[in-house]
Coordinates of C-alpha atoms in Angstrom, one line a residue:
X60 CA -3.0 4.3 -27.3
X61 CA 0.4 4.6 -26.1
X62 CA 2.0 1.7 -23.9
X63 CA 4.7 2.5 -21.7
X64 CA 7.2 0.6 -19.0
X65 CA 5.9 1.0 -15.3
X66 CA 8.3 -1.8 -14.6
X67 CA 9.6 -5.3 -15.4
X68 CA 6.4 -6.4 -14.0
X69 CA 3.5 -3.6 -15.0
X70 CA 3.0 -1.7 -18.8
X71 CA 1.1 1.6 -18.2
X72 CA -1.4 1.8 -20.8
X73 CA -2.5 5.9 -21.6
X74 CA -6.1 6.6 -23.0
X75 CA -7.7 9.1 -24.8
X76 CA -9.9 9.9 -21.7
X77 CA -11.7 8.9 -18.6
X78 CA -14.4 7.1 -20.6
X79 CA -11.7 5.5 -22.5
X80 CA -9.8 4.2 -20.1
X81 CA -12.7 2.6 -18.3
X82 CA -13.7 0.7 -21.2
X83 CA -10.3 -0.8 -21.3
X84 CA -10.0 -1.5 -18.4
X85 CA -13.2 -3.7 -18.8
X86 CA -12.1 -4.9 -21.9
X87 CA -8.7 -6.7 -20.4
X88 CA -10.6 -9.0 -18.3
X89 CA -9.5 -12.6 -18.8
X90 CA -6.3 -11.7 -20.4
X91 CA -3.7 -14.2 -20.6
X92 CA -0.9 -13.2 -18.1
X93 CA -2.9 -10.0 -16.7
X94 CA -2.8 -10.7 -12.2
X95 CA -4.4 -7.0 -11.8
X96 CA -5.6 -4.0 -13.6
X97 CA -5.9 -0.3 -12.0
X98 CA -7.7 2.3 -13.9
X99 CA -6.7 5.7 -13.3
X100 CA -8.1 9.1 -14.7
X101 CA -6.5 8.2 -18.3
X102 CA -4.7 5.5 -18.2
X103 CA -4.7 1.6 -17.1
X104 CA -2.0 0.1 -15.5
X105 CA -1.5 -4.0 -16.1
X106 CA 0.3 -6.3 -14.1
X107 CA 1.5 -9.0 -15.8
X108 CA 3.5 -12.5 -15.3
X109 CA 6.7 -12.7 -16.9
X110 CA 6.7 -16.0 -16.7
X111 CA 3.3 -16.2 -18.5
X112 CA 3.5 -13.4 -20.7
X113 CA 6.5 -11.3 -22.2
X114 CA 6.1 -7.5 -22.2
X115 CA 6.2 -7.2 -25.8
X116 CA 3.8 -10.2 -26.4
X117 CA 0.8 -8.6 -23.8
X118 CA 1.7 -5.3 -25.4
X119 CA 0.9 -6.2 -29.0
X120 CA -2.4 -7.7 -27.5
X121 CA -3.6 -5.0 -25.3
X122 CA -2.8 -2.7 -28.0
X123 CA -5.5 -4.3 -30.5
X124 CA -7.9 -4.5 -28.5
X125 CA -11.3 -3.1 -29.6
X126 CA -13.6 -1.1 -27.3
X127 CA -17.0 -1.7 -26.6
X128 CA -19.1 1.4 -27.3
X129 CA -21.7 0.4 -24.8
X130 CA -22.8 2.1 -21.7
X131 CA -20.7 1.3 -19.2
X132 CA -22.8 -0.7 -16.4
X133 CA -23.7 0.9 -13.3
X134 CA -23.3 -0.5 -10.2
X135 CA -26.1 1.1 -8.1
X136 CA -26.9 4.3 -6.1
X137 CA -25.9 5.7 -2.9
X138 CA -26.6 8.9 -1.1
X139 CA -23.8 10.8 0.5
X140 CA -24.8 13.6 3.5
X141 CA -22.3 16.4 3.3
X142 CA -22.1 19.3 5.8
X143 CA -20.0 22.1 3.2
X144 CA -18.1 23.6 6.1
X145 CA -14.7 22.1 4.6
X146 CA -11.5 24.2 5.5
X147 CA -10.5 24.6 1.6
X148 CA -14.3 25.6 0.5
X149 CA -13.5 29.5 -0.3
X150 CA -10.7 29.2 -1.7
X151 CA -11.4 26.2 -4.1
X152 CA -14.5 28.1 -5.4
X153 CA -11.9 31.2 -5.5
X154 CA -10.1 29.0 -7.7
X155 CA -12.8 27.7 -10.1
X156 CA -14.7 31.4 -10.4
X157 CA -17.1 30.9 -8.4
X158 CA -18.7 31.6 -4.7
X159 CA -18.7 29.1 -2.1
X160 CA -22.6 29.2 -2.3
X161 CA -22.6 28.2 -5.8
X162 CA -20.1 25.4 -5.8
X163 CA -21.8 24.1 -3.1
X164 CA -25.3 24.4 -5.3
X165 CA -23.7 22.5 -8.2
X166 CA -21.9 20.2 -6.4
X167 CA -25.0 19.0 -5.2
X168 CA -26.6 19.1 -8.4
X169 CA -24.1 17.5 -10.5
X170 CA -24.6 13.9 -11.8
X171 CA -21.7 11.9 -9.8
X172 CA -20.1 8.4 -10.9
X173 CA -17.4 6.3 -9.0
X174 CA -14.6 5.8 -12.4
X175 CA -12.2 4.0 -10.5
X176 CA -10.6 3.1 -7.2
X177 CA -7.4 3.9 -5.4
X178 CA -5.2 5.7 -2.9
X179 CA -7.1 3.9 0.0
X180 CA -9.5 1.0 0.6
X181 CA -12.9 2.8 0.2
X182 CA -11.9 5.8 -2.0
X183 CA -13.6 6.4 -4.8
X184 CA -12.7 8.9 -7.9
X185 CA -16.1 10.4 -8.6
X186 CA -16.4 12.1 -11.7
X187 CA -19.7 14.5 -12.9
X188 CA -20.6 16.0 -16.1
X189 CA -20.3 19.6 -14.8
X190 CA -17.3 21.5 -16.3
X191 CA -17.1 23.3 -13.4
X192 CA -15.5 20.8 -11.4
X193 CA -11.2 20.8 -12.3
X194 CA -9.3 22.2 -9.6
X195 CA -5.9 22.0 -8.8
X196 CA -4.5 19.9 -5.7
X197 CA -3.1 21.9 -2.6
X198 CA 0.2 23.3 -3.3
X199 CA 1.5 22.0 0.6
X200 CA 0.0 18.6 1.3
X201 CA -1.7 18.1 4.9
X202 CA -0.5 15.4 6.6
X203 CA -3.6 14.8 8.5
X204 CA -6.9 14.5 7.0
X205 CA -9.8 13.5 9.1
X206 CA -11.9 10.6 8.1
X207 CA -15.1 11.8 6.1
X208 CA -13.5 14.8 4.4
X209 CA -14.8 15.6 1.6
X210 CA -12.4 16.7 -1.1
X211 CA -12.1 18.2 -4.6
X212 CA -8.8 17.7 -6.8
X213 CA -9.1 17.8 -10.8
X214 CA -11.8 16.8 -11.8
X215 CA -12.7 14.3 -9.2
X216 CA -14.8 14.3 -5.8
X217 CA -13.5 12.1 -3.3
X218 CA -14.5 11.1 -0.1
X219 CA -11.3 10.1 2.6
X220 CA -12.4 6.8 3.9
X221 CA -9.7 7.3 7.2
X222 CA -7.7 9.6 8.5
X223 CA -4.2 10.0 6.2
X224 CA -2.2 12.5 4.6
X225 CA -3.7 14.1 1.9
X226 CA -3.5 17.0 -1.0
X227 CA -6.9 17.7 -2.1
X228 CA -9.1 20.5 -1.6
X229 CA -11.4 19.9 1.3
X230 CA -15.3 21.4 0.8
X231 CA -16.9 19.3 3.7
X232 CA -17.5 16.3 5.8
X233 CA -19.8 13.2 6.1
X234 CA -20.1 10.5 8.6
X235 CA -21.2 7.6 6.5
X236 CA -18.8 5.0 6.6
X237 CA -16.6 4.6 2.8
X238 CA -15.2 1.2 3.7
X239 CA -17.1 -1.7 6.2
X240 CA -15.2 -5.0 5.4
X241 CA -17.7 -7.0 6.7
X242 CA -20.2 -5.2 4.2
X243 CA -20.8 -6.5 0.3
X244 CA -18.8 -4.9 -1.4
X245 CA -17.1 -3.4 1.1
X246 CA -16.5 -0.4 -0.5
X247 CA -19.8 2.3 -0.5
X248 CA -17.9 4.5 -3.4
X249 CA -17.4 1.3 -5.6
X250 CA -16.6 1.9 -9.5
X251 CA -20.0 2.3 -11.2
X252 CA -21.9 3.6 -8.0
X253 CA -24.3 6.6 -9.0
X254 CA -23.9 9.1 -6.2
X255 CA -25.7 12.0 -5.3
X256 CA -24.9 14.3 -2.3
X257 CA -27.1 15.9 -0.3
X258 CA -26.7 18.4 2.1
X259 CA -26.6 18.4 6.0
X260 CA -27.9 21.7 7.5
X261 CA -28.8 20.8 11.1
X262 CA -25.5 21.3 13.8
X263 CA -25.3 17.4 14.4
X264 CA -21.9 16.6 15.1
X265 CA -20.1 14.7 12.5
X266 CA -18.1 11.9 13.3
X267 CA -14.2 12.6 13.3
X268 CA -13.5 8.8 13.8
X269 CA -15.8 6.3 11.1
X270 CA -12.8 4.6 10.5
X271 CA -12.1 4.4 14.5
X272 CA -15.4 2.7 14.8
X273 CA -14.6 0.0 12.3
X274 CA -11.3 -0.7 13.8
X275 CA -12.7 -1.0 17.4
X276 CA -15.4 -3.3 15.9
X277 CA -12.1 -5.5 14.3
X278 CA -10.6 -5.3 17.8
X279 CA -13.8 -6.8 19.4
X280 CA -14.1 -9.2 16.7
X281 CA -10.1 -10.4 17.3
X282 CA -10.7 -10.1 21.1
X283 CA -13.6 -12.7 21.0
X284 CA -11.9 -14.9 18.7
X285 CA -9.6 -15.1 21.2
X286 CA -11.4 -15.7 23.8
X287 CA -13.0 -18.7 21.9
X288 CA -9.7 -20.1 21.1
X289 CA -8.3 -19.3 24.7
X290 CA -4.5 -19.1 23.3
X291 CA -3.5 -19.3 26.8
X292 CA -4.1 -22.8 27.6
X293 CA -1.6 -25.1 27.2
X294 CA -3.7 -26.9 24.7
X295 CA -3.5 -24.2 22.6
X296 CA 0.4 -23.3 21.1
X297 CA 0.6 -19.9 20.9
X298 CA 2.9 -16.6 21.2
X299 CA 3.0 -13.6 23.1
X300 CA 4.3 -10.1 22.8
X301 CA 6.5 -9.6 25.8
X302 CA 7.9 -6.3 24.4
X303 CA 7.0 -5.1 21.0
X304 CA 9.7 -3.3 18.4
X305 CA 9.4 -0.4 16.5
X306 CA 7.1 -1.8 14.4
X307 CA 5.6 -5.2 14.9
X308 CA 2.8 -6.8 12.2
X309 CA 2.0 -9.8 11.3
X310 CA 2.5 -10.6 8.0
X311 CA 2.0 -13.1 4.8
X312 CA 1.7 -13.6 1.0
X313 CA -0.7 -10.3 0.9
X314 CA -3.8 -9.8 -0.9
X315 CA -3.8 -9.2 -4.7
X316 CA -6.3 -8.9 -6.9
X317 CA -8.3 -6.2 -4.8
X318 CA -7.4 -3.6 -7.0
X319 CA -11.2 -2.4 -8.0
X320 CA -11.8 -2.2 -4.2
X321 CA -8.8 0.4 -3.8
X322 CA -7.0 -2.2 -2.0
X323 CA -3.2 -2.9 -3.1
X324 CA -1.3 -6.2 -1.8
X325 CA 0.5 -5.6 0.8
X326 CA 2.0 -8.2 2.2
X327 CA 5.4 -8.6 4.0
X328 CA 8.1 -6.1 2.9
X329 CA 10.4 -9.3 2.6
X330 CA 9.5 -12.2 0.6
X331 CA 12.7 -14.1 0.1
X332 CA 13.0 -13.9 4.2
X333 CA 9.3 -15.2 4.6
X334 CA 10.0 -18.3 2.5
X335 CA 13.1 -19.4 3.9
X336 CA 11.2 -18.3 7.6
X337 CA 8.6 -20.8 6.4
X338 CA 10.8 -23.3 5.1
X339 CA 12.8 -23.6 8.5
X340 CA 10.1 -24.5 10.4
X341 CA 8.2 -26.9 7.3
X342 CA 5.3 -24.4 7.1
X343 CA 3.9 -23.5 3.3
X344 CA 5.7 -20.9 1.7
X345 CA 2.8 -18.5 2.3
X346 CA 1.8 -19.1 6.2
X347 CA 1.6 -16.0 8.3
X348 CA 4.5 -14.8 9.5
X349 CA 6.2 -11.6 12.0
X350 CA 7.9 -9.0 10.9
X351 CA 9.8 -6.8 13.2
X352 CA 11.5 -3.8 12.5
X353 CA 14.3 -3.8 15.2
X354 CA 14.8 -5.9 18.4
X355 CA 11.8 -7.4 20.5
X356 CA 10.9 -9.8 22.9
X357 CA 8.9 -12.7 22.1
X358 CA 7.4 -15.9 24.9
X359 CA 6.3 -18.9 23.4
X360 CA 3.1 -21.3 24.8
X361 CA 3.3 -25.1 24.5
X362 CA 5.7 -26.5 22.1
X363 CA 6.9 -25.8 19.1
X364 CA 9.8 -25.0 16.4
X365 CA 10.7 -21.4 15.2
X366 CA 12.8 -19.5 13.1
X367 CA 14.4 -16.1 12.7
X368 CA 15.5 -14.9 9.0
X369 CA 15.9 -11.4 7.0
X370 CA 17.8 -9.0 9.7
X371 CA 20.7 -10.2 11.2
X372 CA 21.3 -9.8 15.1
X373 CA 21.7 -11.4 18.1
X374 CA 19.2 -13.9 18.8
X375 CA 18.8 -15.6 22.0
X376 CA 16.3 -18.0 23.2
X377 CA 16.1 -17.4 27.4
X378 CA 14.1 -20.3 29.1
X379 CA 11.6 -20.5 31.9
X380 CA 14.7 -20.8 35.0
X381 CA 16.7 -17.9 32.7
X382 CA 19.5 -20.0 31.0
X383 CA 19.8 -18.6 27.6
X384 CA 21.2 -19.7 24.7
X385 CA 22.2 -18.5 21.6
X386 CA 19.9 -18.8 18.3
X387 CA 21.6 -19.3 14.9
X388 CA 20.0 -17.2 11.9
X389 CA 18.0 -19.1 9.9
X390 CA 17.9 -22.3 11.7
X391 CA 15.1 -23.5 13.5
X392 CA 14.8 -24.2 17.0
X393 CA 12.7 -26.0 19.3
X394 CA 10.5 -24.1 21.9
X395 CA 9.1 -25.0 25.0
X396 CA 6.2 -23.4 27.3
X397 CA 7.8 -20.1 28.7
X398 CA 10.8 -19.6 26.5
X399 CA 11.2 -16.3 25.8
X400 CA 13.1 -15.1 21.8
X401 CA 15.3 -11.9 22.6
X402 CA 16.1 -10.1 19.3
X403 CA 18.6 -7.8 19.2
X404 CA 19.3 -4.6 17.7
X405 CA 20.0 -5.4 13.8
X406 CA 23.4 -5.3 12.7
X407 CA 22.9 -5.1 9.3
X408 CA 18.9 -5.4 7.5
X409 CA 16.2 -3.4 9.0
X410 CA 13.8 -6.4 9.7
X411 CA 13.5 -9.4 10.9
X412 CA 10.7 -12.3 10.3
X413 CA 9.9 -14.8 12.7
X414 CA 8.0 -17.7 11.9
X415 CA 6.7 -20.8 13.8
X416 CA 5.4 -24.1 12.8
X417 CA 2.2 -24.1 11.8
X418 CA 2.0 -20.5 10.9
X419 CA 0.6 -17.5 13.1
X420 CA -3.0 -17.7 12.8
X421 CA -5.6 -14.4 13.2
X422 CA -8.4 -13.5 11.8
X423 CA -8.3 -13.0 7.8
X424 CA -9.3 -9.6 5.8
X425 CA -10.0 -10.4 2.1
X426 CA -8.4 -13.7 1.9
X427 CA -5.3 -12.8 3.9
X428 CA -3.8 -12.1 7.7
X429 CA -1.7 -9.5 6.1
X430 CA -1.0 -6.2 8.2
X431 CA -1.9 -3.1 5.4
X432 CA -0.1 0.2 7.6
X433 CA -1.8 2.7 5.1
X434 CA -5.0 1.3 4.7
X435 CA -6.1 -0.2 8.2
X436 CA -6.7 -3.7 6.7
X437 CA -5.7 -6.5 8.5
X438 CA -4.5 -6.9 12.8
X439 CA -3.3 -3.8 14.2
X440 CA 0.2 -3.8 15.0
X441 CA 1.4 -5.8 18.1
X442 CA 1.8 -4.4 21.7
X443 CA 2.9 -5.6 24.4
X444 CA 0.4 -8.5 26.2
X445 CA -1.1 -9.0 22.8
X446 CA -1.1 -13.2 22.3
X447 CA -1.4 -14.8 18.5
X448 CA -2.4 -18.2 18.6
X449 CA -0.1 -20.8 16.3
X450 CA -2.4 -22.5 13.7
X451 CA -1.5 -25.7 11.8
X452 CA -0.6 -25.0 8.4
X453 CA 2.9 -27.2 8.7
X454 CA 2.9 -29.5 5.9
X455 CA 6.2 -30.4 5.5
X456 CA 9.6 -31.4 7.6
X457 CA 11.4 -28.7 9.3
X458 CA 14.5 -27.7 6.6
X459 CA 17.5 -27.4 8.8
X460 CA 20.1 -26.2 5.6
X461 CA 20.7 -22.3 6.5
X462 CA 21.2 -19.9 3.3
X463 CA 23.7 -17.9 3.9
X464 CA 22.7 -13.6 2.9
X465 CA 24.4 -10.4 3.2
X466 CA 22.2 -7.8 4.2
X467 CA 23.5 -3.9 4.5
X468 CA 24.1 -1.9 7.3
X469 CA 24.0 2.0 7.8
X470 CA 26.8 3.6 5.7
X471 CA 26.8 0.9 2.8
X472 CA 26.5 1.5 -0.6
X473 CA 23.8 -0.9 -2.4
X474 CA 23.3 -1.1 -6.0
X475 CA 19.3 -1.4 -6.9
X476 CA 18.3 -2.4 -10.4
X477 CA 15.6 -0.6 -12.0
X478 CA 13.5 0.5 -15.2
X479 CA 12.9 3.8 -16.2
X480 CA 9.2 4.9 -16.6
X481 CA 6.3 5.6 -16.9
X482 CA 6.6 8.9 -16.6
X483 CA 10.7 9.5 -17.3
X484 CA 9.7 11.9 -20.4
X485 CA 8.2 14.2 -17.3
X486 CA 11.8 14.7 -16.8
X487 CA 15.6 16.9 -17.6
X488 CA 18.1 14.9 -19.4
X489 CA 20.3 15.6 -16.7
X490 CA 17.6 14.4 -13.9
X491 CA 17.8 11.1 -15.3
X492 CA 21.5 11.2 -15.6
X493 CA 21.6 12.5 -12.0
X494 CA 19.0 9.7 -10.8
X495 CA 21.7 6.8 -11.6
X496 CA 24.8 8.8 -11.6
X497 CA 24.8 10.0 -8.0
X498 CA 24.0 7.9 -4.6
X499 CA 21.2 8.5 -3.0
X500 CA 20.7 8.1 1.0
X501 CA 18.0 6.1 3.1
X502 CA 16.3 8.9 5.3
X503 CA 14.6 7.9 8.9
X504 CA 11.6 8.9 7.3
X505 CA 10.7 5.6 6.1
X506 CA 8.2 2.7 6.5
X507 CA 6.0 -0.2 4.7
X508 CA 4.6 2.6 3.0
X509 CA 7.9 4.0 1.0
X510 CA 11.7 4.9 1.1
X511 CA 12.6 8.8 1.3
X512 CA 15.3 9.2 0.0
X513 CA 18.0 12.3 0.0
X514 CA 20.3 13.2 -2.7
X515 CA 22.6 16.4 -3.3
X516 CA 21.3 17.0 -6.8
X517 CA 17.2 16.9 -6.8
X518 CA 15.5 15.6 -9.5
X519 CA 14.6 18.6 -12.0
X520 CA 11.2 18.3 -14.0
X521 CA 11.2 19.3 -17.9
X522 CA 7.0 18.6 -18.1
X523 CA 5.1 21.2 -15.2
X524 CA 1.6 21.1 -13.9
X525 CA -0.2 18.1 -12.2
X526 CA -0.4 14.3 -13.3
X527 CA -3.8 13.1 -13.4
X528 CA -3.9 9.7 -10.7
X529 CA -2.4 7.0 -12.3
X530 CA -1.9 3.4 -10.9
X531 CA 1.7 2.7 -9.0
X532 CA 3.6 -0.4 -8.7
X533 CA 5.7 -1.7 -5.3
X534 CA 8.6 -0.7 -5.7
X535 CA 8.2 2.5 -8.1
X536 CA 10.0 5.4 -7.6
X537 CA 7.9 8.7 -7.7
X538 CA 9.2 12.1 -7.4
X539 CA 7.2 15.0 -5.5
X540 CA 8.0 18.8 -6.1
X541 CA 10.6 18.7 -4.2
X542 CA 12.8 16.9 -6.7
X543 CA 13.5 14.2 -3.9
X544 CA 12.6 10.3 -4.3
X545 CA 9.8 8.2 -2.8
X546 CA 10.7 4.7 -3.0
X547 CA 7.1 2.6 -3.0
X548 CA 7.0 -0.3 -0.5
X549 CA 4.3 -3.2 -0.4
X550 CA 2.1 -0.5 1.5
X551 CA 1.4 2.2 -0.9
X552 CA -1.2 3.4 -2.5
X553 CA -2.7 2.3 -5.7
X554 CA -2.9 5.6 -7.3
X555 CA -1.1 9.1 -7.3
X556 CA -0.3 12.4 -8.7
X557 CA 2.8 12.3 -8.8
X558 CA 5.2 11.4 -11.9
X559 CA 7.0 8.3 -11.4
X560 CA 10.1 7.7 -12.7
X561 CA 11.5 4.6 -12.5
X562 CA 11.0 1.0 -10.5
X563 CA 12.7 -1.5 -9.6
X564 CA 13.2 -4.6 -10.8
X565 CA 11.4 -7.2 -8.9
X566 CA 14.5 -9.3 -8.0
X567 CA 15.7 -5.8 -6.3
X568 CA 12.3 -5.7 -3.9
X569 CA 13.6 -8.0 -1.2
X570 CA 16.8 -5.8 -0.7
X571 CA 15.1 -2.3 -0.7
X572 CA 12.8 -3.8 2.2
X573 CA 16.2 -4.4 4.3
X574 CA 17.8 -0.6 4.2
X575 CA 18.1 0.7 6.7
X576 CA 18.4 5.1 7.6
X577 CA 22.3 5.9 6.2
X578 CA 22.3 3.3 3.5
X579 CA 23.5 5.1 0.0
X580 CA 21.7 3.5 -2.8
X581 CA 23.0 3.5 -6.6
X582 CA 20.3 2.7 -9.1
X583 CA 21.4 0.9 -12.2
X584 CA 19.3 0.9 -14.9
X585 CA 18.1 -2.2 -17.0
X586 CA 17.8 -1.9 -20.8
X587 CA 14.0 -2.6 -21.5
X588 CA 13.2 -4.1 -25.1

């Protein structure tokens, strides 16, 4: 096997082959230092602690591992209606030889298996037997997929769990429901499943929105927890969404470990701002938190103590008869029922978290009140009216010391640190001199799930043809065929097609979650041993 650097953090570990790599995937369990493992169609990718484990040490151990020649254990069998009326069905049987009739006929007739997880909570990489099934993904992405497409991309069948951008070849729909959180497992396409399709020929319509009724039933669910509660009694300490930002979540630690499920961590963008958030206001480091990108207008319920860290901006605290006054960064500050937190426009950061003693407290999703953008896990983003009751996780004194930290604004330059790999070798000599010898500038085309970046020089592949789905790390850097980066942020997806080429260190994370559009960013390599 060959072991390469996904980043200071991760080793992507290639196999032979499908069957290969889902035997070592099953063989690394229990491994000193391993957090998380994510199979993809021939290779592994481990997470590791550096403080547990050195890179060298867990490759040495990974590398003599011996594989179990067993079967690999199934998981159980599900069913999947399919109605074949799928936008891309001509021409991907165009593309494998064949007519539509007759994919259809051995699509059906294949033997299916879930190999692995990733992209999205719910999406399964089904893999058959029948040769017939390698297509290539769609030159042009969509950026719209409907929920229940059902899709064909190398050799996998794949089944989108909600609506989201998307490459593959779309044969059909369904309307059973990929991904229930309050089912066991969640996931109906989990790795071992035996699946069989079968087709739908009466006109019933199909459901464009599975993943609609799932969220509505979240929304109930959060409504009536919130009746119970009744956050708006003075009893209860809570805060209120006067006028949302851009993009208001409610954030924490994140979820790891979900990896088999198809569900990456998440978690807030800005970890060093959710500590020192936390620490103001004598919360553990880990209580849930808001993050705001941009200004917004918060009004607190009963007493309490806040704080404001990452972004810097005017922050003013407005009380019940309109006297305002102003809010240092970083410090907490005592509230009172009625007072109202004006944030400002950010000078320099992109976002700002809030916290408040005793830590914001909705309903969990798989051990954590994190907000996932990409995958729908978690509370939907705030609006206005929208009221979060304060829990009591405070364990320890409010810490009044404020750090200072220089954030960017638009127009800076910010140096980034990163390691090259896995998938460097995929590219010219003089793409990866161009990737650290020119700048490259933070597009509005950003959010939680990555950075696009612009450069004058793209980035020029030596290796053509597609990348079989490979796990990806926060903070990786992949490059689509456009030869123009994608800088990973806490909310991407597990897996992808596309070669990566670098990542960042993990001391650089906390900074990249900060730039805002017109920053220029400089990446400096680390020398990996």
């Amino acid at each position: 096997m060959r072991i390469l650097t996904a980043s200071d953090h991760a080793l992507l570990v290639e196999a032979a082959d499908l069957d290969e790599a889902m035997r070592l995937n099953l063989a690394w369990d229990g491994v000193h230092g391993v957090v998380e493992r994510i199979p993809g169609a021939r290779t592994v990718l481990v997470r590791f602690d550096p403080l547990a484990v050195s890179a060298a040490d867990l490759a040495r151990e990974l590398a003599a591992t011996e594989i179990d020649s067993a079967h690999l254990p199934a998981t159980g069998e599900v069913t999947v209606p399919v109605r074949y009326d799928g936008e891309d069905l001509d021409e991907a049987a165009s593309l494998l030889g064949v007519s539509a009739s007759e994919l259809v006929n051995r699509h059906l007739a294949a033997e299916w298996t879930v190999a692995f997880s990733g992209f999205a909570p719910g999406f399964g990489y089904v893999v058959s037997s029948d040769p017939l099934f390698d297509v290539p993904r769609r030159s042009s992405p969509r950026t719209r997929v409907p929920a229940g497409s059902v899709a064909l991309a190398g050799q996998f069948t794949g089944v989108y769990p909600r609506e989201s951008p998307g490459g593959w070849q779309l044969i059909g729909r369904t309307d059973a429901l990929m991904w229930d959180i309050d089912r066991d497992p969640p996931a109906l396409l989990s790795p071992g499943t035996t699946v069989r399709f079968e087709q739908v020929r009466a006109q019933a319509v199909m459901s464009d929105n599975a993943d609609d009724r799932a969220d509505a039933r979240r929304v109930t669910e959060r409504d009536a927890a919130a009746s119970a509660t009744d956050p708006g009694s003075p009893a209860s300490p809570a805060v209120e969404v006067v006028r949302p930002s851009m993009q208001l979540l409610v954030q924490d630690a994140g979820r790891p470990g979900f990896a088999a499920l198809g569900v990456s961590a998440s978690g807030v963008a800005d970890r060093r701002a959710m500590r020192e958030a936390n620490r103001a206001v004598g919360n553990a480091s880990g209580a849930a938190v808001l993050e705001s990108v941009g200004g917004a207008v918060l009004r607190f319920r009963g007493a309490g103590v806040a704080a404001v860290t990452g972004a810097v901006g005017t922050l003013d605290l407005i009380d019940a008869d309109g006297v305002a006054r102003r809010i240092a960064h970083g410090a907490p500050f005592a509230t009172v029922e009625g007072d109202e937190l004006t944030l400002g426009h950010p000078t320099s950061g992109l976002r700002y978290v809030i916290a408040v003693r005793g830590g914001v407290a909705v309903d969990t999703a798989l051990d954590s009140r994190a907000s996932d953008t990409l995958a729908g896990l978690g509370p939907d983003p705030l609006a206005a009216g929208d009221v979060l009751r304060i829990g009591d996780s405070a364990r320890h004194p409010v810490e009044p010391d404020v750090t200072p930290r220089t954030l960017p604004a638009s127009g800076d330059v910010v140096d980034l640190e990163i390691t090259l790999g896995p998938r460097d070798d995929w590219f010219t000599p003089a793409a990866l001199s161009t990737l650290a010898g020119q700048e490259w500038t933070v597009t509005p085309r950003s959010d939680r799930v990555g950075i696009r970046l612009e450069g004058d020089r793209p980035l020029a592949r030596s290796v053509g043809g597609e990348l079989p789905s490979e796990g990806a790390v926060t903070g990786a850097i992949q490059v689509p065929p456009d030869g123009q980066p994608v800088l990973f942020l806490p909310d991407h997806p597990l897996t992808g097609g596309y070669p990566i080429i670098g990542a960042l260190t993990d001391r650089s994370l906390d900074l990249a979650a900060q730039l805002p559009p017109g920053v220029r960013i400089r990446f400096i390599v680390k020398e990996t041993s």
